[in-house]
XYZ file of C-alpha atoms in Angstrom:
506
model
C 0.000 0.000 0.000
C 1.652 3.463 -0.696
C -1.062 5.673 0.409
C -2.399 5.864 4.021
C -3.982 8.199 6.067
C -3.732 9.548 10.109
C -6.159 12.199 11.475
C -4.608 14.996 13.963
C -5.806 18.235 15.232
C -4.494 21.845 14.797
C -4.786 24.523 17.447
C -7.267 27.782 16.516
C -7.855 29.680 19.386
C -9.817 26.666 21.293
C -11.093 25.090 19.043
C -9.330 22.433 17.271
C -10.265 21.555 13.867
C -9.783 17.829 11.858
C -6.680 17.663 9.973
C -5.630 14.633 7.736
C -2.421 13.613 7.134
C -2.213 11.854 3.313
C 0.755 9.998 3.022
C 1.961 8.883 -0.756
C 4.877 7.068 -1.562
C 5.990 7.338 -5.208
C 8.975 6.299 -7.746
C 11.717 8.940 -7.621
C 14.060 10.367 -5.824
C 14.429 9.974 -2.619
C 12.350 12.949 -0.928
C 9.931 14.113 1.656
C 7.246 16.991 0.518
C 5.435 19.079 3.218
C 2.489 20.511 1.741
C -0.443 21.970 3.115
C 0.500 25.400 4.491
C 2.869 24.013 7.149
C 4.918 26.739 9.243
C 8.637 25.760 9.597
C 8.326 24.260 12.998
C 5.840 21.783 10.841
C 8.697 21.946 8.330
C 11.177 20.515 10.328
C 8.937 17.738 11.382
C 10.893 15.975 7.735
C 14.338 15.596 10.069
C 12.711 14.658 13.665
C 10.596 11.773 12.042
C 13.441 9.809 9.549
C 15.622 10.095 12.428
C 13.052 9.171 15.142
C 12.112 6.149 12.363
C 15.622 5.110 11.572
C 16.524 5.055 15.771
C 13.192 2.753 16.799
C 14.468 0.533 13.808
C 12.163 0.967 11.270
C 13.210 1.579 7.422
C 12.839 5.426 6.306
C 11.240 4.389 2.608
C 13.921 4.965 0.031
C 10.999 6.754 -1.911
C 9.960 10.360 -3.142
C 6.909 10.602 -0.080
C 4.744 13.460 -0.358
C 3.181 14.392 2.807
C -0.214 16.549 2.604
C -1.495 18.371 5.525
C -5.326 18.866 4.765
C -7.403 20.868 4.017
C -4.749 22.954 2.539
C -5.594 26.639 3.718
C -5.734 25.916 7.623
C -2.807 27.575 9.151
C -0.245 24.639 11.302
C 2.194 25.141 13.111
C 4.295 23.759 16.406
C 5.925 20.170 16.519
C 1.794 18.322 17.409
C 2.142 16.884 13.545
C 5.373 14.826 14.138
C 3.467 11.652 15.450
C 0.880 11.637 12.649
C 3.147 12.151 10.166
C 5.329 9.021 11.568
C 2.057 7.271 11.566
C 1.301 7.972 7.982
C 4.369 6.673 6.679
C 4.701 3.679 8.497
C 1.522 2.381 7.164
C 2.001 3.365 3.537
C 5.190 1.356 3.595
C 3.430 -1.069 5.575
C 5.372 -1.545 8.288
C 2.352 -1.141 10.393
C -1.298 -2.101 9.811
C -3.451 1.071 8.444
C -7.100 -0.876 9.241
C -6.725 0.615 12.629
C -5.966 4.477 11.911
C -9.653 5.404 10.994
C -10.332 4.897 14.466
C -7.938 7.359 16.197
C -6.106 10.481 16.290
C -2.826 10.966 16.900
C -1.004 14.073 18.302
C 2.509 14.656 19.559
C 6.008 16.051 19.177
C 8.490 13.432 18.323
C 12.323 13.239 19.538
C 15.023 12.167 17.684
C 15.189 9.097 19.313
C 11.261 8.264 19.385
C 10.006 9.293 22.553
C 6.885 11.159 22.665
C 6.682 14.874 23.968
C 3.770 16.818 24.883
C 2.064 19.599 23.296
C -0.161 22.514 23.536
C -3.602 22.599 23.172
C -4.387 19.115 24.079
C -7.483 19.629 25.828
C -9.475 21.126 22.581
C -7.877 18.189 20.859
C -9.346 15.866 23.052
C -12.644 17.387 23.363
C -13.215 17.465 19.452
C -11.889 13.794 18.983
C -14.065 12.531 21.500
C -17.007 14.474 19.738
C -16.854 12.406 16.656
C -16.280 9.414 18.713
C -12.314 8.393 18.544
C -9.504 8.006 20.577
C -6.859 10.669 20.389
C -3.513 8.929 20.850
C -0.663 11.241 22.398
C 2.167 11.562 24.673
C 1.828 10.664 28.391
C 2.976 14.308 29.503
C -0.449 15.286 28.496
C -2.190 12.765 30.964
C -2.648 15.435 33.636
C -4.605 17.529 30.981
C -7.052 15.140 28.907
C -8.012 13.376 32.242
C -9.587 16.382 33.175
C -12.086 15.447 30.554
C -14.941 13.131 31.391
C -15.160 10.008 29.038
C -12.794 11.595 27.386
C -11.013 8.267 26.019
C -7.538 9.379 25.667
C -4.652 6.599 25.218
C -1.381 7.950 26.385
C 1.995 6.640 25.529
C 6.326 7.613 25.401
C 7.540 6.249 22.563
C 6.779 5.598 19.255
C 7.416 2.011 19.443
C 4.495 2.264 22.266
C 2.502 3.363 19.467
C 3.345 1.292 17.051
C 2.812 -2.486 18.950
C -0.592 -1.018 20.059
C -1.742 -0.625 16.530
C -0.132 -4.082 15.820
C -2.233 -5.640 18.662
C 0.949 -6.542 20.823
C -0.074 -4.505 23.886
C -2.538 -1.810 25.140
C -2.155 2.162 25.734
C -2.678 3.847 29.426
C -5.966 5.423 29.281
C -6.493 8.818 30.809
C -9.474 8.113 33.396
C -11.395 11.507 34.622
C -10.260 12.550 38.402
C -12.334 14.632 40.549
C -9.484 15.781 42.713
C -9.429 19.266 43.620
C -6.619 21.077 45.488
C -7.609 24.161 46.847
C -5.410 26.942 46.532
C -5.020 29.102 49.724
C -5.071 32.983 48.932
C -5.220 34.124 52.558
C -8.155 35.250 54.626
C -9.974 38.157 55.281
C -9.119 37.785 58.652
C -5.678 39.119 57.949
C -6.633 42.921 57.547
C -6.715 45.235 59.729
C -9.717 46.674 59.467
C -11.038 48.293 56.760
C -14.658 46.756 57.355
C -16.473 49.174 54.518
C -13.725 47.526 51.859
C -14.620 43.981 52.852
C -18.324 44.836 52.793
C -17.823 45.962 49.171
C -15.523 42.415 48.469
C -18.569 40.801 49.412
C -21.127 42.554 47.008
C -18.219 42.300 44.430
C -17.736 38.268 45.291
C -21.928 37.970 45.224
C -22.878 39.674 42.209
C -19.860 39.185 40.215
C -19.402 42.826 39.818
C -16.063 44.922 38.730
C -14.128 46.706 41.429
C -11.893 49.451 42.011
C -9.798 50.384 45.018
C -8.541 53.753 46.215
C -6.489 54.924 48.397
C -2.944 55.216 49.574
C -0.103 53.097 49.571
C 0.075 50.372 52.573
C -4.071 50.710 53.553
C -4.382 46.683 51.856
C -5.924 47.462 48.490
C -3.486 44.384 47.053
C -4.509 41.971 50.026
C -8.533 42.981 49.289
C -8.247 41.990 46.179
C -5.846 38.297 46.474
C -8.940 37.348 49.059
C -11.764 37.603 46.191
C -11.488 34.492 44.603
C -11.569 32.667 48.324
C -14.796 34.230 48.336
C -16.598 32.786 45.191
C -17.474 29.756 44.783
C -15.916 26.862 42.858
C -15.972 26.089 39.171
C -18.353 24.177 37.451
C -17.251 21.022 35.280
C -18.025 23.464 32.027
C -16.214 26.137 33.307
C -13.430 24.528 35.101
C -13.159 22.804 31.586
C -12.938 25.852 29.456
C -10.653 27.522 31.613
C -8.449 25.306 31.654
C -8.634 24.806 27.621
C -7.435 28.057 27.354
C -4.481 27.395 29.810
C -3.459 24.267 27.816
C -2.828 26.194 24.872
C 0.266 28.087 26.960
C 1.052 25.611 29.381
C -0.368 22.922 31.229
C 2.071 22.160 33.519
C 0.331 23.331 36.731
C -3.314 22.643 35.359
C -3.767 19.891 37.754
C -3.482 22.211 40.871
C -5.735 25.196 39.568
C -8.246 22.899 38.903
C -11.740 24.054 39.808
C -9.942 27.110 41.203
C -10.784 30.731 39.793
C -7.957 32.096 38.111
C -6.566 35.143 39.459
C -4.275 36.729 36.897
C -2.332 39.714 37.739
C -0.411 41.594 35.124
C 2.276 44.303 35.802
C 1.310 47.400 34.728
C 4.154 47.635 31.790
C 2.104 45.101 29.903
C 1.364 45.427 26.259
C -1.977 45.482 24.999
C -1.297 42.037 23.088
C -0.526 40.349 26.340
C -3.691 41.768 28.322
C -5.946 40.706 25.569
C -4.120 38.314 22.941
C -2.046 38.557 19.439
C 0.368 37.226 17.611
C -0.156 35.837 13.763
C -1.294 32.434 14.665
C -3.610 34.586 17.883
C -2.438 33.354 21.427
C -4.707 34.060 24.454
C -4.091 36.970 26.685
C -4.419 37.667 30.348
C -8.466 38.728 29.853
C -8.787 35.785 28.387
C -6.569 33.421 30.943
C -8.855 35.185 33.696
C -12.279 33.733 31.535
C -14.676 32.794 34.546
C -12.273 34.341 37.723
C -10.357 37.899 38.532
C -8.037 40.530 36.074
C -6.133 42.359 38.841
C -4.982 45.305 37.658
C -2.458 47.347 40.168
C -1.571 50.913 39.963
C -4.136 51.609 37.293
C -3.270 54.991 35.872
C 0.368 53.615 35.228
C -0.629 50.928 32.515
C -1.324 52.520 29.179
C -4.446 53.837 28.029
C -4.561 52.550 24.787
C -4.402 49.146 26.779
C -6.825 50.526 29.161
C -9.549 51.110 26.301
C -8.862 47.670 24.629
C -10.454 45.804 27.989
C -14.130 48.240 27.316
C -15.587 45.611 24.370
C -14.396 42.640 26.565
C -15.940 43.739 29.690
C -19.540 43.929 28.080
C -19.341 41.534 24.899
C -17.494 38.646 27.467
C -15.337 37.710 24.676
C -12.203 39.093 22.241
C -12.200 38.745 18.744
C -8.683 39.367 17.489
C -8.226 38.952 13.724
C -5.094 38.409 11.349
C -4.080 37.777 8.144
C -3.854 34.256 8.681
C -7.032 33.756 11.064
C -9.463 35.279 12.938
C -9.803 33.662 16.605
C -12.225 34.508 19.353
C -11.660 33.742 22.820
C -13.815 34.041 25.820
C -13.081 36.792 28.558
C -16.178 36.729 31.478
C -13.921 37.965 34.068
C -14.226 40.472 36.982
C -12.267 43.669 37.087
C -10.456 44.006 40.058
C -8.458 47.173 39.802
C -6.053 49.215 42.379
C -4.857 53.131 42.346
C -3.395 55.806 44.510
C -5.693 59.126 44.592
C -2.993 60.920 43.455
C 0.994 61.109 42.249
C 2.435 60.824 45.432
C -0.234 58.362 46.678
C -1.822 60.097 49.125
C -4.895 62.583 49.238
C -3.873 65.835 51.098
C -1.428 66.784 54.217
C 2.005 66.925 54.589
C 2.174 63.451 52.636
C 1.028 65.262 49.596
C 3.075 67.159 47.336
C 0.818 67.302 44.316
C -1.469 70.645 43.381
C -5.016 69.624 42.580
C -4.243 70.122 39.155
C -1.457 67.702 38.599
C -3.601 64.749 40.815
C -6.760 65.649 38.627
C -4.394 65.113 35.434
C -3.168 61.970 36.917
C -6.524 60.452 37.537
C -7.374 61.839 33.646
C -5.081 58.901 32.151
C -8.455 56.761 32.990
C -11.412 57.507 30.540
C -14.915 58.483 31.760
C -16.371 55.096 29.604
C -13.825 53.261 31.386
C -14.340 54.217 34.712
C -18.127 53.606 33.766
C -16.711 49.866 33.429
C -17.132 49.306 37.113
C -19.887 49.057 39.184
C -17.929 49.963 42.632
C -15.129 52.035 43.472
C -13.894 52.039 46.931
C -11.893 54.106 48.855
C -9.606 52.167 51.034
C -8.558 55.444 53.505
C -5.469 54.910 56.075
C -6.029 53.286 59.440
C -7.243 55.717 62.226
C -4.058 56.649 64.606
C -4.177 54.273 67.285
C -5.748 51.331 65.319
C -2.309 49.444 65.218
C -1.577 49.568 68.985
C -5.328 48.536 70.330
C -5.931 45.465 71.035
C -7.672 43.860 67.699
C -10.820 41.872 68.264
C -10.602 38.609 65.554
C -13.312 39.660 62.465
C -15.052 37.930 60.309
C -13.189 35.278 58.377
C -13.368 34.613 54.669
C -15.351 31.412 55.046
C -18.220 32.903 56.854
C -18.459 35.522 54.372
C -18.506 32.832 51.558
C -21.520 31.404 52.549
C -23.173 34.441 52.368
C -21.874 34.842 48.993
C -23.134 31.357 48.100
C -26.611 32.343 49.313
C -26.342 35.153 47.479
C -25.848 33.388 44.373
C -28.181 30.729 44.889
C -30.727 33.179 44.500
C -29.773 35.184 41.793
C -29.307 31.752 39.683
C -32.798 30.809 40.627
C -34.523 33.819 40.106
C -32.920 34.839 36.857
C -30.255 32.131 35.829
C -27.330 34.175 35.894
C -25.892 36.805 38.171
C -26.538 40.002 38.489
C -23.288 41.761 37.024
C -24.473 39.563 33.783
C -27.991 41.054 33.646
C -29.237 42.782 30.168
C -31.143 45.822 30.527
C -34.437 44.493 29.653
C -33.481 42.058 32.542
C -32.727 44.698 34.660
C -35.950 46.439 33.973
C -37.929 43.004 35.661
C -35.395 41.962 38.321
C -33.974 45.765 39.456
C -37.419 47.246 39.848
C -38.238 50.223 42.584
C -41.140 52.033 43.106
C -42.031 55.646 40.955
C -40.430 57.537 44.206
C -37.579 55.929 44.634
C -36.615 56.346 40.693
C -36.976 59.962 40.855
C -34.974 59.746 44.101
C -32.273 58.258 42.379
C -32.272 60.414 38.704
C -32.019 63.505 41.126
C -28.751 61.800 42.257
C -27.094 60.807 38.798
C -27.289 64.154 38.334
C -25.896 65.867 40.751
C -22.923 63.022 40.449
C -22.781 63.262 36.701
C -23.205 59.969 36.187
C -24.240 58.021 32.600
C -27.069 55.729 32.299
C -24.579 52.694 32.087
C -23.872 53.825 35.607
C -27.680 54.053 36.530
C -27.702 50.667 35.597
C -25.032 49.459 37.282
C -25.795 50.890 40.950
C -29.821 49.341 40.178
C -27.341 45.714 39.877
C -25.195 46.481 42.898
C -28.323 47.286 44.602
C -30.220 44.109 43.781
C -26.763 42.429 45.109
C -27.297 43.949 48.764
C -31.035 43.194 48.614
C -30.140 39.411 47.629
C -27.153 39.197 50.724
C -29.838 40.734 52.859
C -32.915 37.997 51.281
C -34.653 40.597 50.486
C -37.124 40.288 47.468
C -37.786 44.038 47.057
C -35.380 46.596 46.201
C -35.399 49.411 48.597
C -34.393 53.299 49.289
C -31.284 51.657 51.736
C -30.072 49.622 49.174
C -29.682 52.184 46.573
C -28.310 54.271 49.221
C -25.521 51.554 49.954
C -24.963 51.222 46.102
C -24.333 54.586 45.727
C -22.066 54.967 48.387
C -19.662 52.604 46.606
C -19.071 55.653 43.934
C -15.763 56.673 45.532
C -13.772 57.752 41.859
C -16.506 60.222 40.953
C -17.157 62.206 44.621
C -13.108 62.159 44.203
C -13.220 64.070 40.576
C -16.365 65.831 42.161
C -14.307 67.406 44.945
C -11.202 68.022 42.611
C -13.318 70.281 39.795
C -14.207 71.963 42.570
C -11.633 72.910 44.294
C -10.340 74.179 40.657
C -13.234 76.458 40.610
């Protein structure tokens, strides 16, 4: 037989379309022919395979092979193709039996001397294999990753002659079996500030409605340590989340996959990152952090200092809860639900007035201008997080509430929010909001009278009408009330700050 065929998988974004590896062996000079839009890490799959063959002892056909990668205008690239390839050629010099290869896919990076090596991506792989009902085949250093699927039916092996004496019937394949183990990750407790019992209040309403915060105040006052206890509060993954999350994270790395599973990711970027890596590039498009945070926290610290062009790319995500990046050579989308945690002094020096404070009202108010007014609409609390009253340190501190006791309010919280509307609140549309958020004709004319003495847009009305619905659901209550409002409004802390500074101006 000179022709034979293997199936693999490429790597778009997350998903991971078919790709068939044709094999023909022909009269002529002795050649190998990539075709099939391969990228020259698939290029140099030609030298890894004769030498892996030729080292496991097989015979490299003396032939002109021609090696297509179908269908022809999908973009490949990385080392995934090298077992497939090996595959291929084996059975079109039938040297092993090609009956078997309809039912499988193979996927892995060969070494020279045959051993298998993981790749990225293998969780998309696995998940579209198993769709159409086969086996993907690929290296044991992807076991962590495809057991995380359930009835997934991965066979792992390390070496090609593994492989090979399967498909010959001489011996079986480890199977990747689903675990259920979680590992929780510790992140502290809220027991370890000092303090600070407003800011925790509003880390509960952020943890319970899934809303976007942002923290202000000076250096030291635990801004950083608010937001590293968030994701203690919320609650766990689900199987389709914890699964797409960590498809994402397999196309990077999976390395530590095993430990974050059913944990919400908590990504914090420095603020000299690029737009790319906040929310993805590159010509074959790689995630970014937005998209590494899909269904946990973006941390962003010392807000004003990252660049506003970056800044402005993270407006679409927050609403749309996905990033379309497109290129020449494809167009990807990845998911980004996350929740905007953000941090930022009130000024240069980092501190509001007194003798800490060397900044005129003009330069702070130009400092706090690198952040957009459509941006700032982006979240639906801002806090300030003020310095400890003198004498606060030295007192003797009774224990507070810990992060545990908090999260089952949280859970509550959610529980009813799911049941009432099946989603949270932060994810509410406004014709949703117009049924779930509704307060009597007083209270609405209460509240316009307050947008505008605040400034505020109507993306911000409706944002304080979803915090508010949070504090009524911590509280059980069914009906939205003048004190919840009140509450929701008091977590506007950015705009009385630009309020004050105009002022002050005039």
């Amino acid at each position: 037989m000179s022709l034979a065929i293997a199936y693999t998988r490429a790597a778009i974004g997350i998903e991971a379309p078919l790709v068939s590896i044709e094999v023909h062996l022909s009269n002529g000079l002795p050649a190998l022919t990539l075709v099939g839009l391969p990228e020259t890490t698939v290029k140099e799959a030609r030298e890894r395979v004769r030498s892996a063959l030729i080292n496991c002892g097989f015979t490299f056909p003396a032939k002109r092979i021609t090696v297509n990668l179908a269908p022809a205008d999908l973009p490949k690239e990385g080392g995934r193709y090298d077992l497939p390839i090996a595959i291929a050629i084996l059975a079109a010099s039938e040297q092993i039996p090609a009956d078997k290869l309809g039912h499988y896919e193979f996927l892995g990076e060969l070494a020279l001397t045959g051993a298998l090596r993981g790749v990225q991506g293998a969780i998309p792989a696995a998940m579209a294999a198993a769709a159409v009902h086969r086996q993907l085949v690929l290296s044991a250093d992807n076991l962590s990753e495809v057991g995380l699927i359930k009835n997934g039916g991965c066979l792992t092996g390390t070496h090609l002659l593994e492989i090979c004496a399967f498909l010959h019937g001489k011996t079986s394949l480890e199977a990747a079996h689903y675990s259920q183990e979680e590992i929780q990750q510790q992140r502290g407790d809220l027991q370890d500030i000092i303090g600070q019992q407003q800011a925790k209040r509003a880390l509960e309403i952020t943890a319970a409605g899934g809303h976007n915060l942002l923290l202000i105040g000076p250096p030291g006052t635990g801004k950083t340590m608010l937001a590293n206890r968030l994701v203690g509060l919320m609650p766990p993954l689900s199987d389709g989340e914890a699964l797409e999350s960590a498809a994402i994270t397999s196309l990077l790395s999976g390395s530590e996959m095993k430990k974050q599973w059913r944990q919400r990711p908590f990504r914090a970027p420095h603020h000299s990152s690029s737009r790319y890596a906040l929310v993805g590039g590159g010509s074959l498009p790689k995630p970014g952090e937005i998209s590494l945070a899909h269904n946990g926290v973006l941390f962003l610290d010392e807000l004003p200092e990252f660049d506003r062009k970056t800044l402005e790319a993270l407006r679409e995500p927050l609403e749309s809860g996905e990033i379309c990046i497109s290129r020449a050579r494809a167009k990807v989308i990845y998911p980004a639900r996350f929740q905007l945690v953000a941090a930022m002094n009130p000024s240069p020096t980092g501190h509001y007035s007194g003798s800490h404070n060397r900044t005129s009202p003009e330069q702070t108010l130009r400092y706090l201008s690198r952040l957009s007014g459509p941006f700032l609409d982006r979240f639906d609390l801002s806090m300030e997080v003020p310095l400890l009253p003198p004498g606060t340190l030295s007192s003797e501190h009774k224990p507070s509430e810990n992060s545990e006791a908090v999260r089952h309010r949280v859970l509550a919280a959610r529980e009813r929010q799911l049941k009432r509307s099946g989603k949270i609140n932060a994810a509410l549309n406004p014709s949703e909001i117009q049924d779930v958020c509704h307060i009597n004709h007083a209270d609405a004319i209460w509240l316009e009278e307050v947008l505008n003495q605040l400034g505020l847009s109507v993306r911000a009305w409706q944002r304080i009408l979803k915090v508010a619905r949070t504090i009524a659901d911590l509280a059980g209550e069914k009906t939205l009330m003048r004190q919840h409002l009140q509450e929701a409004i008091s977590y506007r802390g950015i705009d009385r700050l630009l309020i004050h500074l105009h002022k002050t101006l005039t």
